[in-house]
Coordinates of C-alpha atoms and ligand atoms in Angstrom, one line a residue:
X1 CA 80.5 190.7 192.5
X2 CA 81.9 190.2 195.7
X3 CA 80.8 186.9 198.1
X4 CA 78.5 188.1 201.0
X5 CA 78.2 185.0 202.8
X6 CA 80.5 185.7 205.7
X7 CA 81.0 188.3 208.6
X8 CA 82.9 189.1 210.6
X9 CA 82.8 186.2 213.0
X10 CA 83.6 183.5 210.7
X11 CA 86.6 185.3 209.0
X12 CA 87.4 185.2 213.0
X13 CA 87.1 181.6 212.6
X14 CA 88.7 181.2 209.5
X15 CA 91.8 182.3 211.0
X16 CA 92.0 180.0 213.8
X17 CA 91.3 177.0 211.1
X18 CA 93.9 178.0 208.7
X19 CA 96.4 178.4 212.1
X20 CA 95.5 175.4 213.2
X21 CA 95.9 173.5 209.7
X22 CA 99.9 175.2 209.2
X23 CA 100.5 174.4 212.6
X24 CA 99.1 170.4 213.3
X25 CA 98.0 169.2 210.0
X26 CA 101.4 170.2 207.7
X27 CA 103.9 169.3 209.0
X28 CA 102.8 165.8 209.3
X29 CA 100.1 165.3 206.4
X30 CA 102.3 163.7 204.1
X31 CA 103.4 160.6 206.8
X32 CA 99.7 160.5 207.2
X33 CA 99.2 160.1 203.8
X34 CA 102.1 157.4 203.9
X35 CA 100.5 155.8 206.6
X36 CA 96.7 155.8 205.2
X37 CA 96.1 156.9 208.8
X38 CA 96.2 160.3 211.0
X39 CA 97.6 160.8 213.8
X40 CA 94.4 160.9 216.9
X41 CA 95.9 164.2 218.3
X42 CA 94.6 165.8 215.0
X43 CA 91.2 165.7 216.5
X44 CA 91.8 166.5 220.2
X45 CA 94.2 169.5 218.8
X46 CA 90.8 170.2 216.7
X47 CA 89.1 169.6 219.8
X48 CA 90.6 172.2 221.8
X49 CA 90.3 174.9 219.1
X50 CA 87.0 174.4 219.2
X51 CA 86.5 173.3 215.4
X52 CA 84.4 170.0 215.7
X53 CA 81.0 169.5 217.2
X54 CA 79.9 173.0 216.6
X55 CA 76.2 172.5 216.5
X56 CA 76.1 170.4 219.8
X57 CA 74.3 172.9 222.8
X58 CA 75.8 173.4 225.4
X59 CA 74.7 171.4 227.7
X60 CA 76.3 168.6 225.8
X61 CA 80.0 170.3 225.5
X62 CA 79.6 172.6 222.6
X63 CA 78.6 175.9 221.8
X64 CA 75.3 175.6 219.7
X65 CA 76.4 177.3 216.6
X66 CA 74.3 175.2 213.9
X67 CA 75.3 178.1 211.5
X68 CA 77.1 175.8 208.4
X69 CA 79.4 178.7 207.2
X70 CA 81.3 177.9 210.1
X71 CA 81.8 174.4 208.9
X72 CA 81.9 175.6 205.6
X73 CA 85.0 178.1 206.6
X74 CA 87.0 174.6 207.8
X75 CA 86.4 172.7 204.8
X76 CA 87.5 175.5 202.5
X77 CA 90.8 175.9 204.7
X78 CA 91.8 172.2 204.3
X79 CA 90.9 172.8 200.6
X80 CA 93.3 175.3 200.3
X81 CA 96.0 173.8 201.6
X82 CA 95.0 170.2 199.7
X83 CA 94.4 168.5 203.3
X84 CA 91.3 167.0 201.8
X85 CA 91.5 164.3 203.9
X86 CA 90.9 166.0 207.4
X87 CA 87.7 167.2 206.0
X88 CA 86.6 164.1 204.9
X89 CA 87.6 162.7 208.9
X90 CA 85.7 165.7 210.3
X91 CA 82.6 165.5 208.1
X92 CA 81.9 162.0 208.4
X93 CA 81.5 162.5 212.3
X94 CA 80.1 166.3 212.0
X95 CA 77.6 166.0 209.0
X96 CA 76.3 162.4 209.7
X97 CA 76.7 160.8 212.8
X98 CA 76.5 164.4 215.0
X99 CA 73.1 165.1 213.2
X100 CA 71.3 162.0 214.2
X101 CA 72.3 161.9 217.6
X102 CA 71.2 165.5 218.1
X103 CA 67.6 164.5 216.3
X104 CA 66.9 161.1 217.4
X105 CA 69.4 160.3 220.0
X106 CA 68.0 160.0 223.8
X107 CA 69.9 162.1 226.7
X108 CA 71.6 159.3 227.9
X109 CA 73.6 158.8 224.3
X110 CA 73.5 162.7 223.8
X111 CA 75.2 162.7 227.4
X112 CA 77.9 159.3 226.9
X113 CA 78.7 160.2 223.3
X114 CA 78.5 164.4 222.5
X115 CA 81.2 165.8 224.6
X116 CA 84.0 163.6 223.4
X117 CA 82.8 164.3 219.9
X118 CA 83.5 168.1 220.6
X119 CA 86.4 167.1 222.5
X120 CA 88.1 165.3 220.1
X121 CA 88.6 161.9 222.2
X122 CA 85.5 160.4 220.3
X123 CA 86.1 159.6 216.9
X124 CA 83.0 158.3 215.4
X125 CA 82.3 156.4 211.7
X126 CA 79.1 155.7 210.0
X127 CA 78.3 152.1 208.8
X128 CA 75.2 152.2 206.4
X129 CA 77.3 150.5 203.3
X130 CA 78.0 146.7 202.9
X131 CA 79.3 144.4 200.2
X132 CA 76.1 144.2 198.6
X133 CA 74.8 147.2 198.8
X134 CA 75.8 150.8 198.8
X135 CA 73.3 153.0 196.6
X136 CA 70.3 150.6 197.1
X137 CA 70.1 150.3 201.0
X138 CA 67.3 148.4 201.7
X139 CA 69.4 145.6 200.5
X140 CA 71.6 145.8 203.5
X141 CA 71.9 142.5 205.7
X142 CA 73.3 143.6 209.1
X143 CA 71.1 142.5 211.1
X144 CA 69.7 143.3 214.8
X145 CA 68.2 140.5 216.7
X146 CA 66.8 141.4 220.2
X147 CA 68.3 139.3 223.2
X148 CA 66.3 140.4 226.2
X149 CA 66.7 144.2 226.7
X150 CA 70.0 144.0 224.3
X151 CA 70.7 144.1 220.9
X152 CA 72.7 141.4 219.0
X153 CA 74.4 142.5 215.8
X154 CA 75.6 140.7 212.7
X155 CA 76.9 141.4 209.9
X156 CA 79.9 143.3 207.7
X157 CA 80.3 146.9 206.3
X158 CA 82.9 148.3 204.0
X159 CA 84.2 151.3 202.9
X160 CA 83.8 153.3 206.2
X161 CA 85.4 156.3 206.7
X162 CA 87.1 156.4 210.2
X163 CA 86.7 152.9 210.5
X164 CA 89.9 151.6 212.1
X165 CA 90.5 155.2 213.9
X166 CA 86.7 155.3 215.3
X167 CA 85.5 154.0 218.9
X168 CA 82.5 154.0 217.5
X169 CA 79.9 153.4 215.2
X170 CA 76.4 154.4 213.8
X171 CA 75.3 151.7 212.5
X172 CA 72.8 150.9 210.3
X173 CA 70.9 147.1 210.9
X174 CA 68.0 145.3 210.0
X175 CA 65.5 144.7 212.7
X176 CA 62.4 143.4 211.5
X177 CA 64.1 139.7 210.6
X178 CA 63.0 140.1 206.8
X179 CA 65.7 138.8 204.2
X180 CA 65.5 140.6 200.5
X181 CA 64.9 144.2 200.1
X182 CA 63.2 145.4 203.2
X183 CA 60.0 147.2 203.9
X184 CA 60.9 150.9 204.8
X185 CA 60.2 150.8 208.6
X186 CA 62.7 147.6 208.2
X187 CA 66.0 148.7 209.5
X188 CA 66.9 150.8 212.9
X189 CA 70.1 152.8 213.7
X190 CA 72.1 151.7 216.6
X191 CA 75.0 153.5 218.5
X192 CA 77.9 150.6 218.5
X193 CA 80.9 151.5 220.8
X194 CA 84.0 149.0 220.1
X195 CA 84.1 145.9 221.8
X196 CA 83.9 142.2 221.8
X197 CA 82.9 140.8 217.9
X198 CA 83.2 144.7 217.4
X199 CA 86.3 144.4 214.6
X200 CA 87.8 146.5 211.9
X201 CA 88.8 144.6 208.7
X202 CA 91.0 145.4 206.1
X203 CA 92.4 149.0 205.5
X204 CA 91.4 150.0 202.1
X205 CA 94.0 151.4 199.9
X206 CA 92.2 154.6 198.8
X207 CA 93.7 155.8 195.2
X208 CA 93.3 159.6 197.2
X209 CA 92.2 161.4 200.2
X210 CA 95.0 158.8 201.4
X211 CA 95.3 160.5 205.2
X212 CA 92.2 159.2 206.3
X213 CA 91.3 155.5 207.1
X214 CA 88.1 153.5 205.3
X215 CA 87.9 150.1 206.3
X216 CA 85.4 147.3 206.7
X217 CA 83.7 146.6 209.8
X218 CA 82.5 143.2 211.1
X219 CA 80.1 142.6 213.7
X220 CA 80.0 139.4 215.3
X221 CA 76.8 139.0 217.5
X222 CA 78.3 142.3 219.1
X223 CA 75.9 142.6 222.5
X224 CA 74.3 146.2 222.2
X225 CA 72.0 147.8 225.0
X226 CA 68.5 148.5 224.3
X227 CA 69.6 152.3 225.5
X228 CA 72.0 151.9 222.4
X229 CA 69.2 152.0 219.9
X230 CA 69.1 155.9 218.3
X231 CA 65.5 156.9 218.0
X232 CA 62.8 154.5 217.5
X233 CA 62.5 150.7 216.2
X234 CA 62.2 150.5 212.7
X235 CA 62.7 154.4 211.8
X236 CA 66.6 153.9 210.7
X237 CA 66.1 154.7 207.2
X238 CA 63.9 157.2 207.5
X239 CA 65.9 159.1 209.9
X240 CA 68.9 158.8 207.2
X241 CA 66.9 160.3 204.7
X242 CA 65.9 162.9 206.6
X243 CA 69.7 164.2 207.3
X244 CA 70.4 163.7 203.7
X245 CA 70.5 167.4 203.2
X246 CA 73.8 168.4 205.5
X247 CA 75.0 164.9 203.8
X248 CA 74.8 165.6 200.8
X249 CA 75.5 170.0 201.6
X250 CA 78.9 169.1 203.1
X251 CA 80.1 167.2 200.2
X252 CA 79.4 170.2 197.4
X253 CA 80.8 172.7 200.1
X254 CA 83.9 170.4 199.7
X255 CA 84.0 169.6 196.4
X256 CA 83.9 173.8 195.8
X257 CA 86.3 174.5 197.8
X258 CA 88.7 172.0 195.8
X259 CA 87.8 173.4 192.5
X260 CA 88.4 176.8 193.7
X261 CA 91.8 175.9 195.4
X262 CA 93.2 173.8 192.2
X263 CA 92.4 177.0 190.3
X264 CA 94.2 179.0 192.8
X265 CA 97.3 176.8 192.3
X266 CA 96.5 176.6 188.6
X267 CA 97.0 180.1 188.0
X268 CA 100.0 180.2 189.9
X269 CA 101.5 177.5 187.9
X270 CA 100.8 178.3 184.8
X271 CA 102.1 182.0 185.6
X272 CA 105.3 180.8 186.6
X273 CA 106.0 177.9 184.0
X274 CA 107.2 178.4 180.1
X275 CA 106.9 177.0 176.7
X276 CA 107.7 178.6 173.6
X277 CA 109.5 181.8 175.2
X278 CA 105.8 182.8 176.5
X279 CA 104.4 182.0 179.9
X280 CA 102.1 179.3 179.5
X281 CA 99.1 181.6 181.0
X282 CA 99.7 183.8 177.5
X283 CA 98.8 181.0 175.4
X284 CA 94.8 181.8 174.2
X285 CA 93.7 177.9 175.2
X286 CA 95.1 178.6 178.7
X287 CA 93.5 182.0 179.4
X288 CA 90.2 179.7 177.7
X289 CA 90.3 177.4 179.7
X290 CA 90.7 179.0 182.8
X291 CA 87.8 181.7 181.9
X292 CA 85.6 178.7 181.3
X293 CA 86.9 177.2 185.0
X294 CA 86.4 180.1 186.6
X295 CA 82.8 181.3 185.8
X296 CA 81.8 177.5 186.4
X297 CA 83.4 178.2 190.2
X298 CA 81.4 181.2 190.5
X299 CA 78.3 179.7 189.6
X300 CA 78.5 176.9 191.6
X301 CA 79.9 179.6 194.5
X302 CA 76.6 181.1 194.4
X303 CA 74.3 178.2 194.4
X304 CA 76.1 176.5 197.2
X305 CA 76.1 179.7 198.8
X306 CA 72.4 179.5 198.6
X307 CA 71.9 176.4 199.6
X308 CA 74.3 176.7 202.3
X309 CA 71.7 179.6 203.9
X310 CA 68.5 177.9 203.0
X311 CA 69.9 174.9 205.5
X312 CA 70.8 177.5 208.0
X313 CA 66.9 178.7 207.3
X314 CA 66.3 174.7 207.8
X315 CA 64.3 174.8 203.7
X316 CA 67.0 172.9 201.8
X317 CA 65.2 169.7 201.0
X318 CA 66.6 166.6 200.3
X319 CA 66.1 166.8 196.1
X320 CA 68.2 170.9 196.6
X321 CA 70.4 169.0 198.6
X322 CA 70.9 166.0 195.4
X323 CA 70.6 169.7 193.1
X324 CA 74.0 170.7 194.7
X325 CA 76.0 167.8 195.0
X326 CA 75.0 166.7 192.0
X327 CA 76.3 170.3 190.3
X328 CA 79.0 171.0 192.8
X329 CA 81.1 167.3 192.8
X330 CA 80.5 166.5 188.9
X331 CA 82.0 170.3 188.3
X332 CA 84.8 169.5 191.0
X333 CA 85.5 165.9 189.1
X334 CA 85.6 168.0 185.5
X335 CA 87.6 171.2 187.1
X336 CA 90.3 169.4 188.7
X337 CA 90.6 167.3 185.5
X338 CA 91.2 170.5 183.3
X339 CA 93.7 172.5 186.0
X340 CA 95.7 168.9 185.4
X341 CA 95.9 169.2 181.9
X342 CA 97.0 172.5 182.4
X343 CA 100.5 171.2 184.5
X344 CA 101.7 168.7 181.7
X345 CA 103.1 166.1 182.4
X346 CA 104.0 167.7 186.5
X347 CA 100.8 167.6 186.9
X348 CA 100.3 163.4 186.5
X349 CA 103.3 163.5 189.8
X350 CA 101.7 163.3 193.3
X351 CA 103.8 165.8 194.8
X352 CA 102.1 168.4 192.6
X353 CA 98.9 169.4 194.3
X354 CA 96.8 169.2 191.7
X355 CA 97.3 165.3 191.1
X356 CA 96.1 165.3 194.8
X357 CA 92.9 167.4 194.4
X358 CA 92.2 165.7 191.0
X359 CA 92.2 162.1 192.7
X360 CA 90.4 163.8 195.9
X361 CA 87.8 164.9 193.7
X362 CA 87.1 161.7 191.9
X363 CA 85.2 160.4 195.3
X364 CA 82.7 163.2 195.7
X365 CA 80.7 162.0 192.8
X366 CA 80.8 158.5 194.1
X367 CA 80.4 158.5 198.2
X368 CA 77.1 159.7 199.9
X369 CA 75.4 158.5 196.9
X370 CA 76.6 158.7 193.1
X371 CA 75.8 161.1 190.6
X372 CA 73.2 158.9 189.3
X373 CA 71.4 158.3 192.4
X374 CA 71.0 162.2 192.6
X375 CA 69.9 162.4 188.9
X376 CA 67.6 159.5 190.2
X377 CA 66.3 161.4 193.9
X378 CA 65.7 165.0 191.1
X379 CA 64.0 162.9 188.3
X380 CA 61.5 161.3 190.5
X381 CA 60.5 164.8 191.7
X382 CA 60.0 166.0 188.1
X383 CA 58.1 162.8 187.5
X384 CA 56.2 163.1 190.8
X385 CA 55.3 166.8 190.4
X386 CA 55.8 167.5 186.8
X387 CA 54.0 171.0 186.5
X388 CA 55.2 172.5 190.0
X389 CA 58.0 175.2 189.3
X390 CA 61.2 173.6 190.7
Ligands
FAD401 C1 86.4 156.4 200.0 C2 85.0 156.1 200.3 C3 84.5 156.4 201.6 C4 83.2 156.0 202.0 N1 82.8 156.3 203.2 C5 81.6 155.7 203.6 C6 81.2 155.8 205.0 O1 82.0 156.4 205.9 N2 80.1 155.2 205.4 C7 79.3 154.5 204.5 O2 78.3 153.9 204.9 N3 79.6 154.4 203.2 C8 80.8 155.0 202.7 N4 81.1 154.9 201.4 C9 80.3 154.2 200.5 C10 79.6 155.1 199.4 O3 78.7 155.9 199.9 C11 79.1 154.1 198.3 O4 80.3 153.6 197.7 C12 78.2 154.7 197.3 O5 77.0 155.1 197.9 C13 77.9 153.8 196.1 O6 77.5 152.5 196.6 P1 78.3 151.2 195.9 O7 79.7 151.5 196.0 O8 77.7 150.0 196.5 O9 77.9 151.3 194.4 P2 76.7 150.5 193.7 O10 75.4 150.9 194.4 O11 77.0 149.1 193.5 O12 76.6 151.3 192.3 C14 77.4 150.9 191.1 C15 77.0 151.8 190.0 O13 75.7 151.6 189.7 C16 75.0 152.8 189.7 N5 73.6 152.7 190.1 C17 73.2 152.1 191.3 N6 71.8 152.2 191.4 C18 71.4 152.9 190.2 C19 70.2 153.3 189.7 N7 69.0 153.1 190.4 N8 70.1 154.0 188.6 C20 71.3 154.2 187.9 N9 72.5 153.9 188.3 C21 72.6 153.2 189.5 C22 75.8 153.7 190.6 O14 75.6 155.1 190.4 C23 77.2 153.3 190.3 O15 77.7 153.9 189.1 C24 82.4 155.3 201.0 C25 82.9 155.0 199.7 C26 84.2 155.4 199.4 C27 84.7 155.0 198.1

């Protein structure tokens, strides 16, 4: 059974990805990685290969190619080559902050923000998580005051993904002056460029994915324009939910395209290395274990595969969206584990790849909402519709 997903066109694009990963991001991922920090040129070298921003139109700077396999092509490149990190860069700004503007955001933002997002000179984060609350978000306490036609933001965000790289920031606030956990229509998103009371805290010393920068934020009365303001007052959270699909899509693409890779390397390890006078792929609990590793990569494979053309078809709903991340990043998480064991003790050294993809994998059931909140989001639709086919 062969993989029909892709033409063509994106094996076109694959090539220019893979080219552009050997050429920019290997030779230096491992100072990166040092550094908890990329270098900036990684994005306007991405920029110029026309690899980020694909879905903005063109009258914004891109090309209006909304079709995710193209995205999906670039994460299974980095994959490959365990550059997990560039991925995790590209789809905070891609598959969250890029999805809002183009629904909600007015010209004027689409026009100041989109074209250096395509270009590569706008890096962007996105600030919905705070010390106090990350899986519950109506617990958040930035808050938004209004100062004549401006904005005035308060408050402190932490673990943000491009945080201390970023010029900017979509940040989630509270505008509605309630304290507690607010109402739905409490909380608005606002476009934050840096700038005065604008500051990045502390770096955050990742256990993986170590190449790219999470940090905490702080706002300090940070003056924002009322034309800074993405959509309407009060409509933040819903508009979040509402993107939860490529959210949550872009992390099971991910997390497959790491299981499949540490299998890749897996094999080729366990091929190479010997115990016993045998090749360590001849004993029966390798060739077990790998059988067992390999049909769970093909199933997953076909359900994100799926899902990945139902969002295309714009029908993946937010509880298919939980379905796959849920499926995708806890197999990820238990497949990376297993290709470990399978490298001995090699396989605990960080030069190995597969110590690499086992700590990369050990986020994607934790960031852009835990395993339990999906089993929470799925649940509630049983509950809610228990006789409806699902
Ligand atoms: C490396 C990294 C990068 C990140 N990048 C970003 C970013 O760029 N922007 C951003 O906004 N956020 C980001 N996050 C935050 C991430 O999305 C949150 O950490 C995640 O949503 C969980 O929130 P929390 O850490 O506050 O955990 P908590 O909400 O405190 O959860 C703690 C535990 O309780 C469980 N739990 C919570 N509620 C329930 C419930 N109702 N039922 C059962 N169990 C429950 C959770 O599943 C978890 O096991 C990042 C996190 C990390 C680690």
């Amino acid at each position: 059974m062969e993989r029909t997903l892709f033409d063509e066109d994106h094996e076109l694009f694959r090539d220019i990805a893979r080219e552009f990963d050997e050429r920019t991001v290997s030779p230096h991922y491992a100072e990166w990685d040092r550094l908890h920090m990329m270098d900036r040129s990684v994005w306007t070298s991405a920029g110029e290969q026309g690899l980020l921003g694909l879905a903005v139109p063109e009258e914004f700077g891109g090309t209006g190619m909304p079709d995710y396999r193209f995205r999906m092509v670039l994460d299974e490149e980095f994959a490959r080559s365990n550059h997990l990190a560039v991925a995790l860069a590209f789809h905070l700004q891609d598959d969250l902050v890029l999805p809002h503007l183009l629904a909600h955001g007015s010209d004027d933002l689409k026009e100041r923000w989109l074209p250096g997002m395509v270009s590569g000179e706008i890096v962007t984060s996105c600030a919905w998580t705070e010390p106090g609350a990350g899986s519950d978000l109506r617990g958040i306490r930035t808050r938004a005051v209004r100062d004549g036609d401006d904005w005035l933001i308060t408050g402190q965000k932490v673990f943000i993904g491009n945080g201390i790289s970023g010029d900017a920031s979509l940040v989630l606030a509270r505008t509605d002056g309630s304290s507690g956990r607010g109402s739905s229509d409490a909380f608005s998103l606002f476009m934050v460029g840096k700038g005065e009371g604008y500051s990045p805290g502390r770096q955050l010393d990742k256990m993986g994915l170590r190449a790219s920068d999470t940090a905490e934020l702080f706002f300090d009365d940070v003056r924002v324009p009322g034309a800074d303001l993405v959509g309407e007052v009060g409509q933040g959270l819903r508009y979040s939910l509402e993107q939860l699909p490529q959210a949550r899509l872009g992390i099971a693409v991910a997390a497959t395209a790491l299981a499949r890779a540490s299998y890749e390397q897996t094999v080729r390890y366990v091929s190479e290395r010997s115990a016993f006078g045998e090749r360590v792929l001849d004993f029966q609990n390798t060739r077990h274990v790998l059988a067992d590793i390999l049909t769970e990569i093909r199933v997953t494979e076909g359900f994100v595969d799926r899902a990945v053309l139902a969002f295309n078809a714009g029908s993946l709903t937010p509880v298919d969206a939980a379905q796959v991340k849920l499926w995708a990043s806890e197999r990820a998480t238990s497949i990376t584990d297993r290709c470990l064991q399978l490298h001995g003790g090699y396989g605990y050294i960080l030069e190995y790849p597969v110590s690499q993809a086992f700590l990369a994998a050990r986020l994607l059931t934790i960031f852009g909402g835990t395993s339990e909140i999906m089993r929470e989001s799925i649940g509630r639709s049983i509950a809610d519709q228990p006789t409806r086919r699902k």
